[in-house]
Coordinates of C-alpha atoms and ligand atoms in Angstrom, one line a residue:
Chain A
M541 CA 70.3 167.3 120.9
T542 CA 67.3 165.4 119.7
P543 CA 67.6 164.8 115.9
A544 CA 65.1 166.7 113.9
Y545 CA 64.3 163.7 111.7
E546 CA 63.5 160.1 112.3
L547 CA 65.0 157.4 110.2
V548 CA 62.7 154.9 108.5
V549 CA 64.2 151.9 106.8
G550 CA 63.0 148.7 105.2
M551 CA 65.5 146.1 104.0
E552 CA 65.6 143.7 101.1
V553 CA 68.0 140.9 101.4
H554 CA 69.0 138.4 98.7
A555 CA 70.4 135.3 100.2
Q556 CA 71.9 132.6 98.0
L557 CA 70.2 129.3 98.9
L558 CA 72.3 126.3 99.7
T559 CA 71.5 123.8 96.9
Q560 CA 73.6 121.6 94.7
S561 CA 72.1 122.7 91.4
K562 CA 70.7 125.9 89.9
M563 CA 67.0 127.0 90.3
F564 CA 65.8 125.7 86.9
C565 CA 68.6 123.6 85.5
G566 CA 71.2 121.0 86.5
C567 CA 74.2 123.4 86.4
S568 CA 76.1 123.7 89.7
A569 CA 74.9 126.3 92.2
N570 CA 78.5 126.5 93.6
A571 CA 80.8 126.8 90.6
F572 CA 81.0 130.5 89.8
D573 CA 84.6 131.1 90.8
T574 CA 85.7 128.8 88.0
E575 CA 86.4 129.7 84.4
P576 CA 83.8 132.2 83.0
N577 CA 80.9 130.5 81.2
S578 CA 82.1 127.0 82.2
N579 CA 78.9 126.4 84.3
T580 CA 76.1 126.8 81.8
C581 CA 73.6 124.8 79.8
P582 CA 70.9 125.6 77.2
V583 CA 68.4 126.4 79.9
C584 CA 70.5 129.1 81.8
L585 CA 71.9 130.4 78.5
A586 CA 68.2 130.9 77.4
M587 CA 68.5 128.9 74.1
P588 CA 65.2 129.0 72.3
G589 CA 62.7 126.3 73.3
M590 CA 64.4 125.4 76.5
L591 CA 62.1 124.8 79.5
P592 CA 62.8 125.5 83.2
V593 CA 62.1 122.8 85.8
I594 CA 61.8 123.9 89.5
N595 CA 64.5 122.7 91.9
R596 CA 62.6 121.0 94.8
Q597 CA 65.3 121.6 97.3
A598 CA 65.3 125.4 96.6
V599 CA 61.5 125.4 97.3
A600 CA 62.1 123.4 100.5
Q601 CA 64.8 125.8 101.7
T602 CA 62.6 128.8 101.0
I603 CA 59.7 127.2 103.0
R604 CA 62.1 126.4 105.9
A605 CA 63.3 130.0 105.9
G606 CA 59.7 131.2 105.8
L607 CA 58.8 129.0 108.8
A608 CA 61.8 130.2 110.8
L609 CA 60.7 133.8 110.0
N610 CA 57.1 133.1 111.3
C611 CA 55.6 133.5 107.8
T612 CA 52.4 132.2 106.4
I613 CA 53.3 129.6 103.8
G614 CA 51.2 130.1 100.7
A615 CA 49.2 127.0 99.6
E616 CA 50.0 128.0 96.0
A617 CA 53.0 130.0 94.8
V618 CA 53.2 131.3 91.2
F619 CA 56.4 132.2 89.3
A620 CA 56.2 135.3 87.1
R621 CA 58.4 136.9 84.5
K622 CA 60.0 140.2 85.5
N623 CA 60.9 141.7 82.1
Y624 CA 63.9 143.9 81.6
T625 CA 66.8 144.1 79.2
Y626 CA 70.3 143.8 80.5
P627 CA 73.3 141.7 79.3
D628 CA 73.6 139.7 82.5
L629 CA 70.0 138.4 82.0
P630 CA 70.0 136.1 78.9
K631 CA 66.3 135.5 78.7
G632 CA 65.4 139.1 78.9
Y633 CA 63.3 138.3 82.0
Q634 CA 64.0 137.1 85.5
I635 CA 61.8 134.3 86.9
S636 CA 60.6 135.4 90.3
Q637 CA 57.6 134.9 92.6
Y638 CA 55.6 138.0 92.4
E639 CA 51.9 138.2 93.2
L640 CA 51.8 134.9 95.1
P641 CA 55.1 134.5 97.0
Q642 CA 56.0 131.3 98.9
C643 CA 56.1 133.0 102.3
S644 CA 54.4 136.2 103.6
D645 CA 53.4 138.1 106.7
G646 CA 56.1 137.0 109.2
W647 CA 58.4 138.6 111.7
I648 CA 61.8 138.3 113.3
E649 CA 62.8 139.5 116.8
I650 CA 65.7 141.8 117.4
D651 CA 67.3 143.3 120.5
T652 CA 67.2 147.1 120.7
A653 CA 68.2 149.6 123.4
H654 CA 64.5 149.5 124.5
G655 CA 64.2 145.7 124.7
A656 CA 63.0 143.1 122.1
K657 CA 61.3 144.4 119.0
R658 CA 59.6 142.5 116.2
I659 CA 60.5 143.5 112.6
G660 CA 57.7 142.6 110.2
I661 CA 58.7 140.4 107.2
T662 CA 56.5 141.4 104.3
R663 CA 57.4 138.5 102.1
A664 CA 60.1 135.9 101.4
H665 CA 60.2 134.6 97.9
L666 CA 62.2 132.6 95.5
E667 CA 63.9 133.9 92.4
E668 CA 66.9 133.3 90.2
D669 CA 70.2 135.2 90.2
T670 CA 71.6 137.0 87.1
G671 CA 75.0 136.6 85.5
K672 CA 78.0 138.7 86.3
L673 CA 79.3 141.7 84.3
V674 CA 82.9 142.8 84.1
H675 CA 83.5 146.2 82.8
A676 CA 86.7 146.7 80.8
D677 CA 88.0 149.1 78.2
G678 CA 84.8 150.3 76.6
V679 CA 83.2 146.9 76.6
S680 CA 81.4 144.8 79.1
L681 CA 82.2 141.1 79.6
V682 CA 79.4 138.6 80.5
D683 CA 79.9 135.5 82.7
L684 CA 76.8 133.4 83.1
N685 CA 78.2 130.9 85.6
R686 CA 76.0 132.4 88.3
A687 CA 72.9 133.0 86.1
G688 CA 70.0 130.9 87.5
V689 CA 71.4 130.2 91.0
P690 CA 68.5 130.2 93.4
L691 CA 68.0 133.3 95.6
L692 CA 65.7 133.9 98.5
E693 CA 64.6 137.5 98.7
I694 CA 63.5 138.6 102.1
V695 CA 61.6 141.9 102.4
T696 CA 60.9 143.7 105.7
E697 CA 58.2 146.2 106.6
P698 CA 59.6 149.8 107.1
D699 CA 60.0 148.9 110.8
L700 CA 63.7 149.8 111.3
R701 CA 64.3 153.1 113.0
T702 CA 68.0 153.4 113.7
I703 CA 71.2 152.2 112.0
E704 CA 71.8 149.9 115.0
E705 CA 68.4 148.3 114.5
V706 CA 69.3 147.7 110.8
N707 CA 72.6 146.1 111.8
E708 CA 70.9 144.0 114.5
Y709 CA 68.3 142.9 112.0
L710 CA 70.9 141.8 109.4
T711 CA 73.0 140.0 112.1
R712 CA 69.9 138.1 113.4
L713 CA 68.7 137.3 110.0
R714 CA 72.1 135.9 108.9
Q715 CA 72.4 134.0 112.2
L716 CA 69.0 132.4 111.5
L717 CA 69.6 131.5 107.9
V718 CA 73.0 129.9 108.7
T719 CA 71.6 128.0 111.7
I720 CA 68.9 126.4 109.7
G721 CA 71.3 125.6 106.9
V722 CA 69.5 127.7 104.2
S723 CA 72.4 129.9 103.4
S724 CA 76.2 129.9 104.0
G725 CA 76.0 133.5 105.1
D726 CA 79.4 134.0 103.5
M727 CA 79.4 137.7 102.7
E728 CA 82.7 137.6 100.9
K729 CA 81.3 135.2 98.4
G730 CA 78.2 137.3 97.9
A731 CA 75.9 134.9 99.7
M732 CA 73.9 137.9 101.1
R733 CA 73.3 141.0 99.1
M734 CA 71.3 143.9 100.4
E735 CA 69.1 146.9 99.4
A736 CA 67.9 149.5 101.7
N737 CA 64.8 151.6 101.4
I738 CA 65.4 154.8 103.4
S739 CA 63.3 157.8 104.2
L740 CA 63.4 160.5 106.8
R741 CA 60.4 162.2 108.5
P742 CA 60.1 164.9 111.1
A743 CA 60.5 163.4 114.5
G744 CA 57.1 162.6 115.9
S745 CA 55.4 162.4 112.5
S746 CA 53.5 159.3 111.6
S747 CA 53.4 159.6 107.8
F748 CA 56.3 158.5 105.7
G749 CA 58.7 160.7 103.8
T750 CA 59.8 160.1 100.2
K751 CA 61.9 156.9 100.1
V752 CA 65.1 156.3 98.3
E753 CA 66.2 152.8 97.3
I754 CA 70.0 152.1 97.7
K755 CA 71.2 149.0 95.8
N756 CA 74.4 147.0 95.6
L757 CA 75.2 146.8 99.3
N758 CA 77.4 143.8 99.8
S759 CA 78.4 144.0 103.4
F760 CA 76.9 145.1 106.7
R761 CA 79.5 147.8 106.8
A762 CA 78.4 149.1 103.3
V763 CA 74.8 149.2 104.6
R764 CA 75.9 151.2 107.6
N765 CA 78.0 153.6 105.6
A766 CA 75.4 154.1 102.9
L767 CA 72.7 154.8 105.4
E768 CA 74.9 157.3 107.3
Y769 CA 75.6 159.0 104.0
E770 CA 72.0 159.2 103.0
I771 CA 70.9 160.4 106.4
R772 CA 73.3 163.3 106.1
R773 CA 72.3 164.0 102.5
Q774 CA 68.6 163.9 103.0
S775 CA 68.7 165.8 106.3
A776 CA 70.5 168.6 104.4
V777 CA 67.9 168.6 101.7
L778 CA 65.0 168.7 104.1
A779 CA 66.7 171.3 106.4
T780 CA 66.9 173.8 103.6
G781 CA 63.2 173.3 102.7
G782 CA 63.9 171.0 99.8
Q783 CA 62.3 167.8 98.7
V784 CA 63.9 164.4 98.6
E785 CA 63.5 162.9 95.1
Q786 CA 62.2 159.4 94.7
V787 CA 65.2 157.7 93.1
T788 CA 67.1 154.4 92.9
M789 CA 70.7 154.8 94.0
G790 CA 73.8 152.8 93.9
W791 CA 76.6 152.8 96.5
L792 CA 80.2 153.4 95.7
E793 CA 82.1 151.8 98.5
H794 CA 85.5 153.2 97.6
A795 CA 84.2 156.8 97.1
G796 CA 81.9 156.5 100.2
R797 CA 78.9 158.0 98.4
T798 CA 75.6 157.1 96.8
Y799 CA 74.8 158.0 93.1
V800 CA 71.6 158.1 91.2
Q801 CA 71.0 155.1 89.0
R802 CA 67.4 155.8 88.0
S803 CA 64.9 158.6 88.5
K804 CA 61.2 157.9 89.1
E805 CA 60.4 158.9 85.5
S806 CA 62.7 156.3 84.1
A807 CA 61.7 153.6 86.6
H808 CA 61.4 150.2 85.1
D809 CA 58.1 148.9 84.0
Y810 CA 58.7 145.2 84.5
R811 CA 55.5 144.0 82.9
Y812 CA 55.2 141.1 85.2
F813 CA 53.0 138.2 84.1
P814 CA 52.7 134.5 85.2
E815 CA 55.5 132.4 83.8
P816 CA 53.7 130.2 81.2
D817 CA 56.5 127.6 81.3
L818 CA 56.0 126.8 85.0
P819 CA 52.8 125.4 86.5
P820 CA 51.9 126.9 89.9
L821 CA 53.4 125.4 92.9
A822 CA 50.9 123.8 95.3
V823 CA 52.5 123.1 98.6
S824 CA 50.9 120.3 100.7
R825 CA 50.3 120.7 104.5
E826 CA 52.2 117.4 104.9
W827 CA 55.3 118.8 103.2
V828 CA 55.2 122.0 105.3
A829 CA 54.9 119.9 108.5
E830 CA 57.8 117.8 107.4
L831 CA 59.9 120.9 106.8
Q832 CA 58.9 122.4 110.1
A833 CA 60.0 119.3 111.8
S834 CA 63.4 119.5 110.1
L835 CA 64.2 122.9 111.6
P836 CA 66.8 122.9 114.5
E837 CA 66.3 125.0 117.6
L838 CA 66.5 128.6 116.5
P839 CA 69.1 130.9 118.0
L840 CA 66.9 133.1 120.1
A841 CA 65.0 130.1 121.6
R842 CA 68.3 128.5 122.4
R843 CA 69.5 131.7 124.0
S844 CA 66.5 131.7 126.3
R845 CA 67.0 128.1 127.2
F846 CA 70.7 128.6 128.0
M847 CA 69.7 131.4 130.4
A848 CA 66.9 129.3 132.0
A849 CA 68.6 125.9 132.1
Y850 CA 72.2 126.9 132.8
G851 CA 71.8 130.2 134.6
L852 CA 73.8 132.1 132.0
K853 CA 73.7 135.9 131.7
L854 CA 72.0 137.3 128.6
A855 CA 75.3 138.5 127.1
D856 CA 77.0 135.1 127.5
A857 CA 74.0 133.1 126.3
D858 CA 73.8 135.4 123.3
V859 CA 77.4 134.7 122.3
L860 CA 77.1 131.0 122.9
S861 CA 73.9 130.6 120.9
A862 CA 74.9 132.8 118.0
D863 CA 76.7 130.0 116.1
R864 CA 75.2 126.6 115.9
G865 CA 78.6 124.9 116.0
V866 CA 79.6 126.7 119.2
A867 CA 76.2 126.2 120.8
D868 CA 76.4 122.4 120.1
F869 CA 80.0 122.3 121.4
F870 CA 78.9 124.1 124.6
E871 CA 76.2 121.6 125.3
A872 CA 78.2 118.5 124.3
T873 CA 81.0 119.7 126.7
L874 CA 78.4 120.2 129.5
Q875 CA 77.1 116.7 129.0
A876 CA 80.6 115.2 129.0
V877 CA 81.8 117.0 132.2
G878 CA 78.9 115.4 134.0
G879 CA 78.5 118.1 136.6
V880 CA 82.1 118.3 137.6
V881 CA 82.4 121.7 135.9
T882 CA 79.7 124.4 136.2
P883 CA 78.0 125.7 133.0
H884 CA 79.4 129.1 133.9
K885 CA 83.0 127.7 133.9
V886 CA 82.5 125.9 130.6
A887 CA 81.1 129.2 129.1
H888 CA 84.0 131.1 130.5
W889 CA 86.6 128.7 128.9
I890 CA 84.8 128.7 125.6
M891 CA 84.5 132.5 125.3
G892 CA 88.0 133.1 126.7
D893 CA 90.8 130.7 125.8
L894 CA 88.9 128.7 123.1
F895 CA 87.7 131.8 121.2
R896 CA 91.2 133.4 121.5
L897 CA 92.7 130.3 119.9
L898 CA 90.1 130.2 117.1
N899 CA 91.1 133.7 116.3
E900 CA 94.8 133.1 116.4
H901 CA 94.4 130.1 114.1
N902 CA 91.8 132.0 112.0
L903 CA 89.3 129.1 112.3
D904 CA 85.5 129.4 112.2
R905 CA 85.0 125.8 113.4
I906 CA 86.2 124.3 116.7
P907 CA 88.9 121.8 115.7
I908 CA 88.9 119.7 118.8
P909 CA 86.2 117.2 120.0
A910 CA 84.0 118.3 122.9
A911 CA 85.1 115.2 124.8
H912 CA 88.7 116.4 124.8
F913 CA 87.7 119.8 125.9
A914 CA 85.6 118.4 128.7
E915 CA 88.5 116.3 129.9
L916 CA 90.7 119.4 130.1
L917 CA 88.1 121.2 132.1
Q918 CA 87.8 118.2 134.5
L919 CA 91.6 118.1 135.0
V920 CA 91.4 121.8 136.0
A921 CA 88.3 121.3 138.2
R922 CA 90.0 118.4 140.0
H923 CA 93.2 120.5 140.6
V924 CA 95.3 118.0 138.6
I925 CA 96.5 121.1 136.7
N926 CA 96.0 124.7 137.5
A927 CA 94.1 127.1 135.2
N928 CA 97.3 128.6 133.7
T929 CA 98.6 125.2 132.8
G930 CA 95.1 124.4 131.4
S931 CA 95.5 127.3 128.9
Q932 CA 98.8 126.0 127.8
V933 CA 97.5 122.5 127.4
L934 CA 94.6 123.8 125.3
K935 CA 97.0 125.5 123.0
T936 CA 98.9 122.3 122.5
M937 CA 95.6 120.4 121.9
F938 CA 94.9 122.8 119.0
S939 CA 98.2 122.2 117.3
S940 CA 98.7 118.5 118.1
G941 CA 95.1 117.1 118.3
E942 CA 96.1 115.0 121.4
S943 CA 93.9 114.6 124.4
A944 CA 94.5 116.8 127.5
A945 CA 95.5 113.9 129.8
R946 CA 98.1 112.7 127.3
I947 CA 99.7 116.1 127.0
V948 CA 99.7 116.6 130.8
E949 CA 101.4 113.2 131.2
R950 CA 103.9 113.6 128.5
E951 CA 105.0 117.1 129.5
N952 CA 104.8 116.3 133.2
L953 CA 102.5 119.2 133.8
A954 CA 100.5 117.8 136.7
Q955 CA 100.2 120.4 139.4
V956 CA 102.3 120.1 142.5
S957 CA 99.8 119.7 145.4
D958 CA 102.3 117.9 147.6
A959 CA 102.3 120.0 150.8
N960 CA 105.8 118.9 151.8
V961 CA 107.3 119.9 148.5
L962 CA 105.6 123.3 148.5
E963 CA 106.3 123.9 152.1
S964 CA 110.0 123.6 151.6
A965 CA 109.7 125.9 148.5
V966 CA 107.9 128.5 150.6
Q967 CA 110.3 128.3 153.4
S968 CA 113.4 128.8 151.2
L969 CA 111.7 131.7 149.4
L970 CA 111.0 133.5 152.7
A971 CA 114.5 132.8 153.9
A972 CA 115.9 134.3 150.7
H973 CA 113.8 137.5 151.0
P974 CA 114.0 138.9 154.5
D975 CA 113.3 142.5 153.4
E976 CA 110.0 141.6 151.6
V977 CA 109.0 139.5 154.6
A978 CA 109.6 142.4 157.0
R979 CA 107.6 144.8 154.7
Y980 CA 104.8 142.3 154.5
Q981 CA 104.7 142.0 158.3
A982 CA 104.8 145.7 158.6
G983 CA 101.4 145.8 156.8
K984 CA 102.2 145.7 153.1
T985 CA 100.0 142.7 152.6
Q986 CA 99.7 143.3 148.8
L987 CA 103.1 141.6 148.7
L988 CA 101.3 138.2 149.1
G989 CA 100.7 138.1 145.4
W990 CA 104.4 138.7 144.7
F991 CA 105.3 135.8 147.0
V992 CA 102.8 133.5 145.2
G993 CA 104.2 134.5 141.9
Q994 CA 107.7 133.6 143.0
V995 CA 106.7 130.1 144.2
M996 CA 104.8 129.6 140.9
R997 CA 108.0 130.5 139.0
E998 CA 110.1 128.2 141.2
T999 CA 107.7 125.3 140.3
R1000 CA 107.4 126.2 136.6
G1001 CA 103.8 127.2 137.1
K1002 CA 102.8 123.8 138.3
A1003 CA 102.1 124.6 142.0
N1004 CA 98.6 124.6 143.3
P1005 CA 98.1 128.4 143.8
D1006 CA 95.5 128.0 146.5
L1007 CA 97.8 125.7 148.5
V1008 CA 100.8 128.1 148.0
R1009 CA 98.7 131.0 149.3
Q1010 CA 97.6 129.0 152.4
L1011 CA 101.2 128.0 153.1
L1012 CA 102.5 131.6 152.7
Q1013 CA 99.9 132.9 155.0
K1014 CA 100.9 130.3 157.5
Y1015 CA 104.6 131.2 157.5
L1016 CA 104.4 134.9 157.0
Chain B
M722 CA 39.1 152.9 69.3
T723 CA 42.4 153.0 71.1
R724 CA 45.0 155.4 69.9
L725 CA 48.5 154.9 71.3
S726 CA 50.5 158.2 71.3
A727 CA 54.0 158.4 69.8
D728 CA 55.4 158.9 73.3
E729 CA 53.8 155.7 74.5
V730 CA 55.3 153.8 71.6
Q731 CA 58.7 155.5 72.3
H732 CA 58.5 154.4 76.0
V733 CA 57.8 150.8 75.1
A734 CA 60.6 150.9 72.5
E735 CA 63.1 152.1 75.2
L736 CA 62.1 149.3 77.5
V737 CA 63.1 146.7 74.9
K738 CA 66.0 148.8 73.7
L739 CA 64.7 149.4 70.2
K740 CA 65.6 152.4 68.2
L741 CA 62.6 153.4 66.0
T742 CA 62.3 156.0 63.2
A743 CA 59.4 158.4 63.2
A744 CA 57.8 156.4 60.4
E745 CA 58.1 153.2 62.4
I746 CA 56.6 154.8 65.5
E747 CA 53.7 155.9 63.4
L748 CA 53.3 152.4 61.9
F749 CA 53.6 150.6 65.3
A750 CA 51.3 153.1 67.0
S751 CA 48.5 152.0 64.7
Q752 CA 49.3 148.3 64.7
L753 CA 49.7 148.2 68.5
S754 CA 46.4 150.1 68.9
A755 CA 44.7 147.4 66.9
I756 CA 46.0 144.8 69.2
L757 CA 44.9 146.7 72.2
D758 CA 41.4 147.0 70.7
Y759 CA 41.3 143.2 70.3
A760 CA 42.4 142.8 74.0
A761 CA 39.7 145.3 75.0
Q762 CA 37.1 143.1 73.3
I763 CA 38.3 140.1 75.4
Q764 CA 38.1 142.3 78.5
E765 CA 34.4 142.8 77.9
V766 CA 33.7 139.2 79.0
D767 CA 32.3 139.1 82.5
T768 CA 34.8 137.2 84.6
S769 CA 33.5 138.3 88.0
Q770 CA 32.5 134.7 88.8
V771 CA 35.8 133.1 87.5
P772 CA 38.7 132.7 89.9
P773 CA 42.0 134.1 88.6
T774 CA 44.4 131.6 87.2
A775 CA 48.1 131.6 86.2
T776 CA 47.7 128.6 83.8
V777 CA 45.2 126.8 81.7
L778 CA 46.8 123.5 82.4
P779 CA 45.8 121.2 85.2
L780 CA 49.4 120.6 86.1
R781 CA 50.8 121.6 89.6
S782 CA 54.1 121.4 91.3
I783 CA 56.3 119.8 88.7
M784 CA 59.7 119.7 90.4
R785 CA 63.0 118.0 89.9
D786 CA 65.5 116.6 92.4
D787 CA 68.4 118.8 93.3
V788 CA 71.2 117.1 91.3
T789 CA 73.8 118.5 89.0
E790 CA 73.9 117.4 85.3
P791 CA 76.6 117.7 82.7
R792 CA 77.2 121.2 81.5
L793 CA 78.3 122.7 78.2
S794 CA 82.0 123.4 77.4
V795 CA 83.0 127.0 77.3
D796 CA 83.3 126.8 73.5
E797 CA 79.9 125.3 73.1
A798 CA 78.4 128.0 75.4
L799 CA 80.0 130.7 73.3
A800 CA 79.4 129.1 69.9
N801 CA 76.6 131.5 69.0
A802 CA 78.0 134.6 70.5
P803 CA 78.6 137.4 68.0
N804 CA 81.6 138.5 70.0
R805 CA 83.7 136.9 72.6
Q806 CA 86.8 137.8 74.6
D807 CA 88.6 134.9 76.3
S808 CA 85.9 133.0 78.0
F809 CA 83.4 135.9 78.1
F810 CA 80.6 137.0 76.0
K811 CA 81.6 140.5 74.9
V812 CA 79.0 143.3 74.6
H813 CA 78.9 147.1 74.3
A814 CA 79.9 148.9 77.4
I815 CA 77.1 149.1 80.0
L816 CA 77.0 152.2 82.1
D817 CA 74.8 152.6 85.2
G818 CA 75.6 156.2 86.3
S819 CA 78.5 155.3 88.6
Q820 CA 81.2 156.2 86.1
Ligands
LIG1196 ZN1 72.2 125.6 83.4

């Protein structure tokens, strides 16, 4: 069944920028898990007469993100005051770039069922975070440790058409920001917080329906759940001839539903005006060029290169380029094996055994040097050990940190490739199993695998399986 | 002559979380109207040939290095708070519709 309505979504993502200090003062940008209100100063507490000073690194990180998102970098950015009253905002206004943002008119590429698609980036601008409220027993408690931490707000055009596209956009955006070192991407610590603007329109229509804004989405899963919920709710309203109201909603993760925070009538009037305490920010071409040069290869470019240079399939190249640490490890290993192991084999070992071990050890960084890994793969490629033993050795490398060669030597794991030794093992096996031999000779050739397994067991897994196979075929 | 309505004054009061009596609304409506009249006079100046500006100062791009500096102690931070609970500022309950 074709759905009667088409989904139209624009996303707003707030990413916490990686800096040492807050946006406008010297308090730490990374100390909000500590005792409440232990990370404040007169500036972020909004004491009268205190003046903000712009953090250069926050501006640099914003421009780097803008460049990676193919944005135009404004020659002059202006901070404005966004006025509203709430206890987590001590000044009574948030300082945010409004009319003249740092970055505008960009795009990011995502994969869809119909191929690559560009999602328009309306703007990416700099602002400051608010404090945190804890609600308890008829009172609210305010912690300002986080107040004033620099945030990058990234706003898309209403270009997303399915929940899968939304998820793909968020995944690619996170990948990009983490790769260029602009954000930690750590969702559990609130490093990325999202808002979705969603509307439905009759399939085939080109005008937009009434949009609803959903706030406080703190995980990709919450975005997906909230959108699914709103699609159901809005479809039901439209299907019965009703009208969707233009409201701002919140998302209750535990209850699995949205709720109305504000109606259009009570919408905030933020009374923006240029921040008189901060002179405009003129960005020189030289600085922008310097920041452009500081960007590493971006994930999608790297993915294309992995396919072209190493002959990897799209799916494999995608996995290997998604994380900068993994991608660097892949290429360092390739360089170290010096052609003895194919890129395909290296990819296979990383995505198989290595990823499995990372999972088991709950690691997000590879704990062994690429040189050690390369040595292991060379030992397998040169038949010093077989692939199964290779997996075992890698496991030991994870826990002991030793090199592969050392482990092979200490545990006497080198593969038995001595034809005489294997020949006698094969002969005694065949002598001990006349029935299986007879069945094999009568045409049940699948038994070959069983014979190989028996010899491997005899030799504690160290036999060269190809040689065993050859010998078995010779004597059977 | 501008004449702000009681509703407009009431709206502005809500934005800044002020509770006003009917007499105060009446008073502020006339005072704010006078201020708007003054602003209207300024708006009569022809600025079509003047580029917009965010500042009257010649300063641009004043930035600081990204380094941390000493912070206040929790007690110093909370010294002026009318109410505190443990290390928090304590305020009246804030509801946003989710409850
Ligand atoms: Zn501070």
